[in-house]
GROMACS .gro file of C-alpha atoms in nm:
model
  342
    1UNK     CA    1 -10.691  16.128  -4.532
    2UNK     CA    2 -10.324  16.275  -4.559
    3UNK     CA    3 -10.203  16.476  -4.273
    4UNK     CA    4  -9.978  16.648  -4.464
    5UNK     CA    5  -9.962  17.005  -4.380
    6UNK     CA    6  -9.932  17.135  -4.768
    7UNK     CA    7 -10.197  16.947  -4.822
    8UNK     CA    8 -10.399  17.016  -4.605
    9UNK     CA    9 -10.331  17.383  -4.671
   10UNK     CA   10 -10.441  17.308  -5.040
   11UNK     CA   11 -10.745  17.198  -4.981
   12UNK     CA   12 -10.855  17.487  -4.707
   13UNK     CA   13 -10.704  17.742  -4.966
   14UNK     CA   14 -11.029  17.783  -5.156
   15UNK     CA   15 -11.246  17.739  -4.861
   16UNK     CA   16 -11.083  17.984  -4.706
   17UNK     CA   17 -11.128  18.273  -5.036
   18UNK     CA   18 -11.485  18.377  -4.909
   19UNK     CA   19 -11.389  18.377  -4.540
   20UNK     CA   20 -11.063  18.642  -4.644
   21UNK     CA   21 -11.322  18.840  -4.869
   22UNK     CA   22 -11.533  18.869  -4.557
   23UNK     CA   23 -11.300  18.982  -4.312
   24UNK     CA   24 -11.141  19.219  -4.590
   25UNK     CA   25 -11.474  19.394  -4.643
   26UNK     CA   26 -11.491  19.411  -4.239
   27UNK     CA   27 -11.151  19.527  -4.206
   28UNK     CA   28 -11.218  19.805  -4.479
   29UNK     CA   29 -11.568  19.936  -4.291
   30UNK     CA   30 -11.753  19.869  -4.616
   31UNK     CA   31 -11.586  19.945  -4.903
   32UNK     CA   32 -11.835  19.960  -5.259
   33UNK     CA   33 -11.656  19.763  -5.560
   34UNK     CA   34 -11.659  20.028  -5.849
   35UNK     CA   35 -11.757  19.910  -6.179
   36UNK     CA   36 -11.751  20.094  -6.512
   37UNK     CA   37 -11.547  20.377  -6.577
   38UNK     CA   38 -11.549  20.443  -6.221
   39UNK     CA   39 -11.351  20.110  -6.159
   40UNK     CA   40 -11.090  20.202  -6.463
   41UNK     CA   41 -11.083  20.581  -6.271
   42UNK     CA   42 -11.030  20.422  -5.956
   43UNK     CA   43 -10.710  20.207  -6.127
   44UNK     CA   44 -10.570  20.555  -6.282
   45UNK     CA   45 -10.587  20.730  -5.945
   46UNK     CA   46 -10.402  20.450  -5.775
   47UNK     CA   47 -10.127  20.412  -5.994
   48UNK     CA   48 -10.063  20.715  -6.035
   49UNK     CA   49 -10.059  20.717  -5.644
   50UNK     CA   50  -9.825  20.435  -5.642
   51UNK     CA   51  -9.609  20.584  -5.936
   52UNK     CA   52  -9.592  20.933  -5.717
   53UNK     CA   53  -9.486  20.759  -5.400
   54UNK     CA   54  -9.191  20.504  -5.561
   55UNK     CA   55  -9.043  20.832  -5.727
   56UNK     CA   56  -9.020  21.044  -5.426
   57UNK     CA   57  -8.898  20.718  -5.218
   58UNK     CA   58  -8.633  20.651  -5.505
   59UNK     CA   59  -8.546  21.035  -5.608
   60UNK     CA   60  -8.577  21.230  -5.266
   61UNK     CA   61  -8.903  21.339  -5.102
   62UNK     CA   62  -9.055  21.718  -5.164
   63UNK     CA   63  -9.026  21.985  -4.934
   64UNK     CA   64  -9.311  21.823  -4.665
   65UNK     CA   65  -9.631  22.045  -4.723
   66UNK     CA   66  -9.570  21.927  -5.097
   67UNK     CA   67  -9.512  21.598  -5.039
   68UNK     CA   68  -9.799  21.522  -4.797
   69UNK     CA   69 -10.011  21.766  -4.970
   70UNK     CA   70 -10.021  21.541  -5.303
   71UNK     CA   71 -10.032  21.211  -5.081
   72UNK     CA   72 -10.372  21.356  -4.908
   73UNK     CA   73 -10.455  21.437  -5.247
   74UNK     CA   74 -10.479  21.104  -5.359
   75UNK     CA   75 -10.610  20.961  -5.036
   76UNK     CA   76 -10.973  21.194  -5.070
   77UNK     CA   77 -10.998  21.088  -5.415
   78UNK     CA   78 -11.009  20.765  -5.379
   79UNK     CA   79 -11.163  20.762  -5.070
   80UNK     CA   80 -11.460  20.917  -5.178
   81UNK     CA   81 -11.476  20.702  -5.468
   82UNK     CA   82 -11.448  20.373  -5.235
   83UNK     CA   83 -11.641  20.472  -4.925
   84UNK     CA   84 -12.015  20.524  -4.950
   85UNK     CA   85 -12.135  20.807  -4.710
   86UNK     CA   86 -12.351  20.505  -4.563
   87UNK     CA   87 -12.209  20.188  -4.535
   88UNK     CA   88 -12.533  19.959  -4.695
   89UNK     CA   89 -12.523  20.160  -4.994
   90UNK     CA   90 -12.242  19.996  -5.180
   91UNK     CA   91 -12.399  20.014  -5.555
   92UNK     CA   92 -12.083  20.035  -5.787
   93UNK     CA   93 -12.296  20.333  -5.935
   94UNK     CA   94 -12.022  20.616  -5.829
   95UNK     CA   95 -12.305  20.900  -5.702
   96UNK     CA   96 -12.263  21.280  -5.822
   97UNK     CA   97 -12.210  21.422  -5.542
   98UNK     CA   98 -11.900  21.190  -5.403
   99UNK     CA   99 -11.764  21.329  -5.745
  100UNK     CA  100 -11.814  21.675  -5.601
  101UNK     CA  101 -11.638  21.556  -5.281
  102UNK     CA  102 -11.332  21.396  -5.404
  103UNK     CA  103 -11.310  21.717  -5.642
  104UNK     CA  104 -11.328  21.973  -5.363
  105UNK     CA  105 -11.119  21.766  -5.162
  106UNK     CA  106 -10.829  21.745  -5.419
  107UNK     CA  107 -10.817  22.112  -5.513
  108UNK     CA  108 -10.843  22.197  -5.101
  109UNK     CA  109 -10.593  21.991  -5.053
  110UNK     CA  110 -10.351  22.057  -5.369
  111UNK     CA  111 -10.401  22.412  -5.263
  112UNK     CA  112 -10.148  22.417  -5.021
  113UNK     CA  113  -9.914  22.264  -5.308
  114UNK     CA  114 -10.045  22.520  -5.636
  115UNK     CA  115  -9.958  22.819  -5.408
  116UNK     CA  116  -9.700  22.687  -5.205
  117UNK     CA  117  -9.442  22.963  -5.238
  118UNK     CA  118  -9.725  23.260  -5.174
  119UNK     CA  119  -9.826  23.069  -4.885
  120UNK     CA  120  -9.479  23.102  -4.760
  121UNK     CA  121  -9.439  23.457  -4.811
  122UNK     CA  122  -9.761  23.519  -4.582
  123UNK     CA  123  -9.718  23.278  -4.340
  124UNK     CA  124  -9.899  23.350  -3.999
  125UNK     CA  125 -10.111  23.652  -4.191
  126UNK     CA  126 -10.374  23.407  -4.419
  127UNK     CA  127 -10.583  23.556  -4.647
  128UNK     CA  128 -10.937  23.514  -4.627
  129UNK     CA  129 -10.942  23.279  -4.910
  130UNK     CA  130 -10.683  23.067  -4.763
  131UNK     CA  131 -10.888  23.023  -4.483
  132UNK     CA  132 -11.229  22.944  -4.669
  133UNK     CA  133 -11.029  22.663  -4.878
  134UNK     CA  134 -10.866  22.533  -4.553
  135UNK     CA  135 -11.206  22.502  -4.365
  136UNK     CA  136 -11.311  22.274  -4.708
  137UNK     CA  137 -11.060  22.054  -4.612
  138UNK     CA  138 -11.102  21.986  -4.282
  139UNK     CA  139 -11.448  21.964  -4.341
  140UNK     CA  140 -11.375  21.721  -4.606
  141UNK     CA  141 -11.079  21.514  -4.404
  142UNK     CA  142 -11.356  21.471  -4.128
  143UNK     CA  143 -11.604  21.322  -4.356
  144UNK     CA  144 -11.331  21.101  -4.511
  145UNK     CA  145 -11.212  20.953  -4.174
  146UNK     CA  146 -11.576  20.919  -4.073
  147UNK     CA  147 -11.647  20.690  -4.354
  148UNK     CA  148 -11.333  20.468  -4.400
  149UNK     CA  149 -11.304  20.444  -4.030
  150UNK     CA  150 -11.592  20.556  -3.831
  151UNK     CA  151 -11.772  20.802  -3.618
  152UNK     CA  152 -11.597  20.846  -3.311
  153UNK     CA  153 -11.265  20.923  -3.483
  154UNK     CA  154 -11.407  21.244  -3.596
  155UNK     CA  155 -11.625  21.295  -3.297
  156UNK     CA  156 -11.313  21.302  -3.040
  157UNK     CA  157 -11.121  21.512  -3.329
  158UNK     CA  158 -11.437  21.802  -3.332
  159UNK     CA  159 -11.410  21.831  -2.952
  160UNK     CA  160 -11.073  21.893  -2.954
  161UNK     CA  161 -11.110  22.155  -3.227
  162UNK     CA  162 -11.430  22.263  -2.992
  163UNK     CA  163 -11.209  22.311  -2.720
  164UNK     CA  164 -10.964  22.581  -2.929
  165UNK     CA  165 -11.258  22.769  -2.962
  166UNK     CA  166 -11.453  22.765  -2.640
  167UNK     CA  167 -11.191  22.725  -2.395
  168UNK     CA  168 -11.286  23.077  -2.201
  169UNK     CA  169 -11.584  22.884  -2.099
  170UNK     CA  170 -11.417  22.582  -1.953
  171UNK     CA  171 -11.335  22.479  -1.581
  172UNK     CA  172 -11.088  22.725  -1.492
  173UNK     CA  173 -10.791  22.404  -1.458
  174UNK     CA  174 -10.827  22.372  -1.856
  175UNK     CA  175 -10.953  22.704  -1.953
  176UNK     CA  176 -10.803  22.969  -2.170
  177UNK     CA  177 -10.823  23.263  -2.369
  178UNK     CA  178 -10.981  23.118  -2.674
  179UNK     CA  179 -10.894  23.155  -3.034
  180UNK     CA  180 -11.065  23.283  -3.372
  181UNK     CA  181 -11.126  23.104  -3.673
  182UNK     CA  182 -10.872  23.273  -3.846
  183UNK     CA  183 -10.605  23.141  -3.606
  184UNK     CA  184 -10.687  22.776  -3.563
  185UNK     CA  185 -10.762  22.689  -3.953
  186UNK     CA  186 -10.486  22.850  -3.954
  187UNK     CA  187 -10.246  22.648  -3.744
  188UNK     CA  188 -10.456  22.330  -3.897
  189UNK     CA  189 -10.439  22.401  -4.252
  190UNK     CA  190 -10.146  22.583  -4.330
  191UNK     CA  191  -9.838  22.422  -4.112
  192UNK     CA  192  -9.735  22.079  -4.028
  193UNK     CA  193  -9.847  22.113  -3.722
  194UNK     CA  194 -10.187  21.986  -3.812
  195UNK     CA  195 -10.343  21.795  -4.122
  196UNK     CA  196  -9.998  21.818  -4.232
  197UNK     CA  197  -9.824  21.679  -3.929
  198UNK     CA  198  -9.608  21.440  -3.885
  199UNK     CA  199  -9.875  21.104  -3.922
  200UNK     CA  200  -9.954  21.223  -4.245
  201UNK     CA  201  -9.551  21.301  -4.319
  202UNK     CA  202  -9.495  20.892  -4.218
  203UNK     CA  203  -9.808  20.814  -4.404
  204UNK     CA  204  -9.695  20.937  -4.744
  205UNK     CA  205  -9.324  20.864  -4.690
  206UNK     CA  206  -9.284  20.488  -4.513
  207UNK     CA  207  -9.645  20.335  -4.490
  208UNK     CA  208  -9.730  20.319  -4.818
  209UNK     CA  209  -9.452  20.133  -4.916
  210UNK     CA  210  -9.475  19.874  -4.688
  211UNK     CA  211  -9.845  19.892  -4.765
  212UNK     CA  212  -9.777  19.848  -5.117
  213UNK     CA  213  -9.497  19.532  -5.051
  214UNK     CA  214  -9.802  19.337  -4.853
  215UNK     CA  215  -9.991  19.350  -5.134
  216UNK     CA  216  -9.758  19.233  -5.372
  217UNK     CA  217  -9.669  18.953  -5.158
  218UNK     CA  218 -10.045  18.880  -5.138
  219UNK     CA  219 -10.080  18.854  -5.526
  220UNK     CA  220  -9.788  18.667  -5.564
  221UNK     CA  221  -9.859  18.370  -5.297
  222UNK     CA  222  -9.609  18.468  -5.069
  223UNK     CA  223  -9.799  18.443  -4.773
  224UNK     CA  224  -9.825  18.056  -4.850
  225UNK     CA  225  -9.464  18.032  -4.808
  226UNK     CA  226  -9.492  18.214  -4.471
  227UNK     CA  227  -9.742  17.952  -4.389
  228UNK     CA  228  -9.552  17.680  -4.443
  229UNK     CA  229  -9.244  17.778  -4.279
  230UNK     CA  230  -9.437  17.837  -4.001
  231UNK     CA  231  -9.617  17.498  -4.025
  232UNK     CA  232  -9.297  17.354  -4.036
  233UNK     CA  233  -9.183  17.547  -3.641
  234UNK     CA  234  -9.505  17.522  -3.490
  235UNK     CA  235  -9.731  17.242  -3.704
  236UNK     CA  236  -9.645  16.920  -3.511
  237UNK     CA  237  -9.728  17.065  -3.207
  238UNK     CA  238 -10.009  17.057  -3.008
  239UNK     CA  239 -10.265  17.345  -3.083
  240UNK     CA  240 -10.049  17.351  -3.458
  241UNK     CA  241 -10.292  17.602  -3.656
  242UNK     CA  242 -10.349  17.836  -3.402
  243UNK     CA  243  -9.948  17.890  -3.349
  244UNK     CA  244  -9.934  17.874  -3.741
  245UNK     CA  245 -10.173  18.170  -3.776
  246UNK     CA  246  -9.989  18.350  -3.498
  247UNK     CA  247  -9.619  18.278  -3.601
  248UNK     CA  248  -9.733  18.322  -3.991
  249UNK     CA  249  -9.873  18.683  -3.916
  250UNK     CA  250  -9.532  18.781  -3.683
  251UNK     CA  251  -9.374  18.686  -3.987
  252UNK     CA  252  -9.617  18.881  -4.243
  253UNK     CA  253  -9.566  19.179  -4.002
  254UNK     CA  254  -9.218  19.248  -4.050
  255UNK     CA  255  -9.271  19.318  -4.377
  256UNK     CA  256  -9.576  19.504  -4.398
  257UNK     CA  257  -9.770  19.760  -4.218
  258UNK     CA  258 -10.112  19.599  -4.315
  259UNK     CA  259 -10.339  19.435  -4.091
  260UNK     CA  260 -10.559  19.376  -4.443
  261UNK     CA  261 -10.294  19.256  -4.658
  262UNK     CA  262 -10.222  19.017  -4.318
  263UNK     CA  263 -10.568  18.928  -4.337
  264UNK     CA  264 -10.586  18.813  -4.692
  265UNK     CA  265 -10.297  18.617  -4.730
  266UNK     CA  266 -10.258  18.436  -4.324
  267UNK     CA  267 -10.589  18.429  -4.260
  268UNK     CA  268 -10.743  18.281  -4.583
  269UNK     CA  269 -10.606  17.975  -4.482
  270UNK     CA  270 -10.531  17.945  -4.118
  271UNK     CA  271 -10.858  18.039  -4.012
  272UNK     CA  272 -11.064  17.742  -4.200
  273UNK     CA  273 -10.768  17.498  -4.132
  274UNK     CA  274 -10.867  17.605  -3.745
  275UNK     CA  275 -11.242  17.520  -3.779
  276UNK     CA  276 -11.176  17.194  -3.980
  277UNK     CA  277 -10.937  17.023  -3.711
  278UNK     CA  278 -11.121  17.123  -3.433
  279UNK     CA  279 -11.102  17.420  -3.256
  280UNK     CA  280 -11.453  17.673  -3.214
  281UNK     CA  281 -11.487  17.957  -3.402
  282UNK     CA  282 -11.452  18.184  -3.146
  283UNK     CA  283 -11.121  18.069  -3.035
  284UNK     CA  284 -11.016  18.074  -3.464
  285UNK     CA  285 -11.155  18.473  -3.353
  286UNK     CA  286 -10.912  18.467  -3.090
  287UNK     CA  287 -10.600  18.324  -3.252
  288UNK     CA  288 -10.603  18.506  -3.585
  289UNK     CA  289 -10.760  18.879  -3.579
  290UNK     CA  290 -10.618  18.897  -3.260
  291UNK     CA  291 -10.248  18.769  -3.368
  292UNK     CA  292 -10.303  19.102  -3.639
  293UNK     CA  293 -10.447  19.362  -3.374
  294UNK     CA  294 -10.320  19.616  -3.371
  295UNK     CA  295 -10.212  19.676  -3.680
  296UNK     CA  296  -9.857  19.450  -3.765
  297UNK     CA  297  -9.558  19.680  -3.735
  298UNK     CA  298  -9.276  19.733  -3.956
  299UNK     CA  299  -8.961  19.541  -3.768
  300UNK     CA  300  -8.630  19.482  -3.861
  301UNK     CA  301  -8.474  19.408  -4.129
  302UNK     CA  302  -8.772  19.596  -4.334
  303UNK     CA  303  -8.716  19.981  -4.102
  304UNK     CA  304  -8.548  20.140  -3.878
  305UNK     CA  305  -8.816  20.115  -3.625
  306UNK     CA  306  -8.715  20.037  -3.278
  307UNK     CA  307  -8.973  19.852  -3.178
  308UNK     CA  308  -9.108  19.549  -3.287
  309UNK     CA  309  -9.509  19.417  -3.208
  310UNK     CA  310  -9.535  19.108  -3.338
  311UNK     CA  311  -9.766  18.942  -3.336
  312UNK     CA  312  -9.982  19.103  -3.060
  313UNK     CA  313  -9.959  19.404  -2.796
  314UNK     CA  314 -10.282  19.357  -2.651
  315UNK     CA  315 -10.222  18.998  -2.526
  316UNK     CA  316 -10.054  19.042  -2.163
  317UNK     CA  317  -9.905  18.723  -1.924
  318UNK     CA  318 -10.109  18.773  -1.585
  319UNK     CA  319  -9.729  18.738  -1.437
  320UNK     CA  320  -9.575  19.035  -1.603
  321UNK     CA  321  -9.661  19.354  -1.819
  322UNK     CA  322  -9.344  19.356  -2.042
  323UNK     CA  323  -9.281  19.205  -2.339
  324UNK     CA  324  -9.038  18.949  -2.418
  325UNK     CA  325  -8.722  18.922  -2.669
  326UNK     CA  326  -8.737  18.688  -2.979
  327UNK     CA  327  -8.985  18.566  -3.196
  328UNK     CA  328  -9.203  18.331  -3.001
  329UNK     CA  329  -9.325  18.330  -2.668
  330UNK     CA  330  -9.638  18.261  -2.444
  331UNK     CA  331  -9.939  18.498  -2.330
  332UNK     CA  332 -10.251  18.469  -2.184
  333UNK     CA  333 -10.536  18.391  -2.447
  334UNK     CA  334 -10.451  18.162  -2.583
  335UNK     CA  335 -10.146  18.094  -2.366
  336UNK     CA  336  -9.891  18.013  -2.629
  337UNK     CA  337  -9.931  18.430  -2.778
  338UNK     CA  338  -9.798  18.711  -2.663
  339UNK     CA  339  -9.696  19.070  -2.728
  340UNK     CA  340  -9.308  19.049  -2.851
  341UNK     CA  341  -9.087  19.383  -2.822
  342UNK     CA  342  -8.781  19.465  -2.906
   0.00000   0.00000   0.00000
């Protein structure tokens, strides 16, 4: 048998389809594959998504309750249309009442945007509508998070809230005066100071794009290339395929801000490549979700971000807590990875 490293990556390509599919599906806490006129919905919603997002990038972004008003928009609508409220039912039968959902989500949500110069004129006096619609929301953004990420997100976000409200009843060190409804859906709902803050702002300004670049590049086979430019630093050497599927994702994360889309087009092959020369699945669970956790960063060239995580921050040398300049270094598991700042 060859030991040429393209072919080898032919051949572990298609094994490696159902693996990527897997970890995907993982990655994305269960997502249901729509069918129908649900699917073709789905398609409308996200181009139109896409088509919003390249126009403010190329034109100028909206005043910033617009802008991220729209963007949250979109994300309830089609994450109630892709999340299931429990993660085994994934029928591509869209239910009725995740129609509802998405529905009262986009008009709680678009809200802020229909009314957005009234809202102005009254800030820090809401009307009692205002706050009905904003509770909706939050209501709605809680449910959202809970299903496309998971309970304790929302969990440690409802104590928090709980603690606005019943701080006269805390341990005097963390207590307060406590606040009325009025006042915190307030302060949540209708400045950027909360569900329009400034993660949401990034969110619908610079992650989506770099979202939407890593999956291009993962339709158009450009994660091979990264592969094999990586096979050609690291290949020869001893422990090749694990450095490939750590070098390959540094690569694939500076120039996209997806751990998914990293997933899909470096670990569809690197992972079975791992398994077929050798090395135990749990260390192919070491080398490649790990080399992608947490999320890849956006580096240089591709933003203005100062600092670069590539491919790992949670991989620390038992001689040192920093990180380390360039593009390849060693860490502790395995010892040939490690966290790289800049």
């Amino acid at each position: 048998m060859s030991d040429d490293p393209g072919l080898r990556i032919a051949q572990d390509e298609q094994a490696g389809i159902a693996e990527a599919e897997r970890l995907v599906k993982e990655a994305e806490f269960g997502a249901r594959e729509l069918g129908g006129w649900s699917f073709w919905l789905s398609g409308a919603l996200a181009l139109a998504m896409t088509a919003f997002q390249l126009w403010t990038a190329a034109v100028g972004a909206l005043p910033a309750a617009k802008q991220r008003s729209v963007h949250l928009t979109f994300a309830l609508l089609l994450g109630f249309m892709f999340y299931p409220a429990v993660k085994r039912a994934r029928s591509p039968r869209l239910p009725w009442y995740d129609l509802v959902l998405a529905g009262l989500g986009a008009y709680a949500s678009l809200y802020v945007t229909l009314h957005y110069e009234a809202l102005l004129q009254r800030v820090g006096t809401p009307e009692p509508r205002d706050i009905a619609v904003g509770v909706v929301l939050i209501l709605l953004v809680l449910e959202g998070t809970r299903r496309a990420v998971g309970l304790w997100l929302p969990v440690i976000t409802v104590l928090f809230v709980l603690y606005a409200f019943l701080g006269a009843w805390m341990p005097e060190l963390i207590s307060h005066r406590g606040y009325t409804v009025r006042r915190v859906v307030g302060q949540l709902y209708l400045t950027t100071e909360g569900l329009f803050g400034i993660p949401l702002g990034v969110s619908s300004t610079f992650v989506f794009a770099f979202v939407l670049f890593g999956a291009v590049l993962e339709r158009t086979g450009a994660g091979e290339y990264l592969i094999r430019v990586a096979f050609s630093l690291v290949g020869h050497t001893r422990g090749g395929p694990a450095k490939v599927a750590v070098v390959a994702s540094a690569f694939m994360g500076t120039i996209t801000g997806s751990s998914i889309a990293n997933t899909a087009t470096i670990g569809s092959m690197t992972i079975p490549l791992m398994k077929r020369v050798g090395f135990k699945p749990e260390v192919a669970g070491c080398a490649s979700p790990t080399s992608r956790s947490p999320r890849p960063r956006p580096c240089p060239p591709s933003s203005t971000s100062s600092r670069c995580s590539a491919p790992s921050t949670s991989w620390r040398s038992s001689t040192g807590s920093g990180g380390c300049r360039g593009t390849s270094c060693r860490g502790s598991c395995p010892r040939w990875s490690r966290a790289c700042t800049t």
